[in-house]
Short mmCIF file of C-alpha atoms in Angstrom, two decimals:
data_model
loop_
_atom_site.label_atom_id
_atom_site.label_comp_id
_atom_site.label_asym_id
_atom_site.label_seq_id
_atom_site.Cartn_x
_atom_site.Cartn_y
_atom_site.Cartn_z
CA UNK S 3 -7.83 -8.87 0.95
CA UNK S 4 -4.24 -7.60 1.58
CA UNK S 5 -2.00 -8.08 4.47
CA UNK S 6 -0.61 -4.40 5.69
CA UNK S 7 2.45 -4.69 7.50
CA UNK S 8 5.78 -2.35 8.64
CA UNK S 9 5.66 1.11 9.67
CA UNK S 10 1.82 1.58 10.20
CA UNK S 11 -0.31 2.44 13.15
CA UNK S 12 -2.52 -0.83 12.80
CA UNK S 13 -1.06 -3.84 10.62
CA UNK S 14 -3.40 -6.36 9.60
CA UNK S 15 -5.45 -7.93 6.88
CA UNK S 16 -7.95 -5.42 5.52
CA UNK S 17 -10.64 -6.07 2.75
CA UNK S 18 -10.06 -4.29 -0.60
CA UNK S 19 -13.04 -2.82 -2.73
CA UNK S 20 -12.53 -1.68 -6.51
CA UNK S 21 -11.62 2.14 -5.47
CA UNK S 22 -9.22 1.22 -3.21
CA UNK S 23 -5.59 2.65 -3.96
CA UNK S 24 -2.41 2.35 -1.97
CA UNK S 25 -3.00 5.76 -0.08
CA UNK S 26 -6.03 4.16 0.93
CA UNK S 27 -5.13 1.39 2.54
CA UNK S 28 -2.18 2.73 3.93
CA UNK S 29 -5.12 5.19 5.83
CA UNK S 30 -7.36 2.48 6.85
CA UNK S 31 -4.19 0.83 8.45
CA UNK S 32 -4.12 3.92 10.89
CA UNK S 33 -1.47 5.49 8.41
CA UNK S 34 2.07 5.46 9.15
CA UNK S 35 3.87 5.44 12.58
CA UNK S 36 6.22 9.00 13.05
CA UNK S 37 9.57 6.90 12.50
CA UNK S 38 8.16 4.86 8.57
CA UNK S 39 9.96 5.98 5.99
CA UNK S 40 7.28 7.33 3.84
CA UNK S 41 9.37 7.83 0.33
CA UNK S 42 7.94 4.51 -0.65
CA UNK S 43 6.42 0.42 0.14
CA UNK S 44 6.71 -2.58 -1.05
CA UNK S 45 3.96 -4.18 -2.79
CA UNK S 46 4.19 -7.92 -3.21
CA UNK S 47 1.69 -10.42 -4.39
CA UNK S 48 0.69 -14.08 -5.54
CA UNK S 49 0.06 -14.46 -8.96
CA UNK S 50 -2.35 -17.52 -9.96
CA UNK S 51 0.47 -19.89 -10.45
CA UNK S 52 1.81 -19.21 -6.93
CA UNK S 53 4.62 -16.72 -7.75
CA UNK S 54 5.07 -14.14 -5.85
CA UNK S 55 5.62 -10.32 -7.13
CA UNK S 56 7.53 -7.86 -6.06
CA UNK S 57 6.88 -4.31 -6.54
CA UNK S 58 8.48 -1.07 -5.19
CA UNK S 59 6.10 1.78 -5.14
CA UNK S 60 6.25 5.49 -5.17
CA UNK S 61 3.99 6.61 -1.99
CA UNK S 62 4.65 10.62 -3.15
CA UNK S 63 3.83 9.66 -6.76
CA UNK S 64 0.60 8.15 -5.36
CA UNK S 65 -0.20 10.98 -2.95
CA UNK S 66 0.30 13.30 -5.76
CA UNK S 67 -1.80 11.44 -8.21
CA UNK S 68 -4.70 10.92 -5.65
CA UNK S 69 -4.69 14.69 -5.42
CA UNK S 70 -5.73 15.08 -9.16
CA UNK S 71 -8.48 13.02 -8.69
#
């Protein structure tokens, strides 16, 4: 599962399945409100030992590579 929070229509904890990408999620979350900016997110997880990762992501990279899909 992963927590979707900030600028989108519908925050919340939504269930991932293997095909799921961050444009994705980021549309099951109602996509973003008319005020997000939309250049990029943050992506941070939990690793195993309890660390969390940071991770700033290219949204228009990942747009642009869903495309080619």
């Amino acid at each position: 599962a992963v927590r979707v929070f900030g600028a989108v229509r519908n925050p919340g904890i939504y269930e991932l399945t293997p095909r799921d990408d961050l444009i994705s999620i980021i549309s099951r979350a109602g996509g973003f409100v008319e005020t997000a900016k939309t250049s990029h997110a943050i992506l941070s997880r939990q690793d195993r030992s309890g660390k969390i990762q940071t991770f700033k992501l290219s949204i228009k990279r990942s747009v642009r590579d869903s495309r080619s899909e």
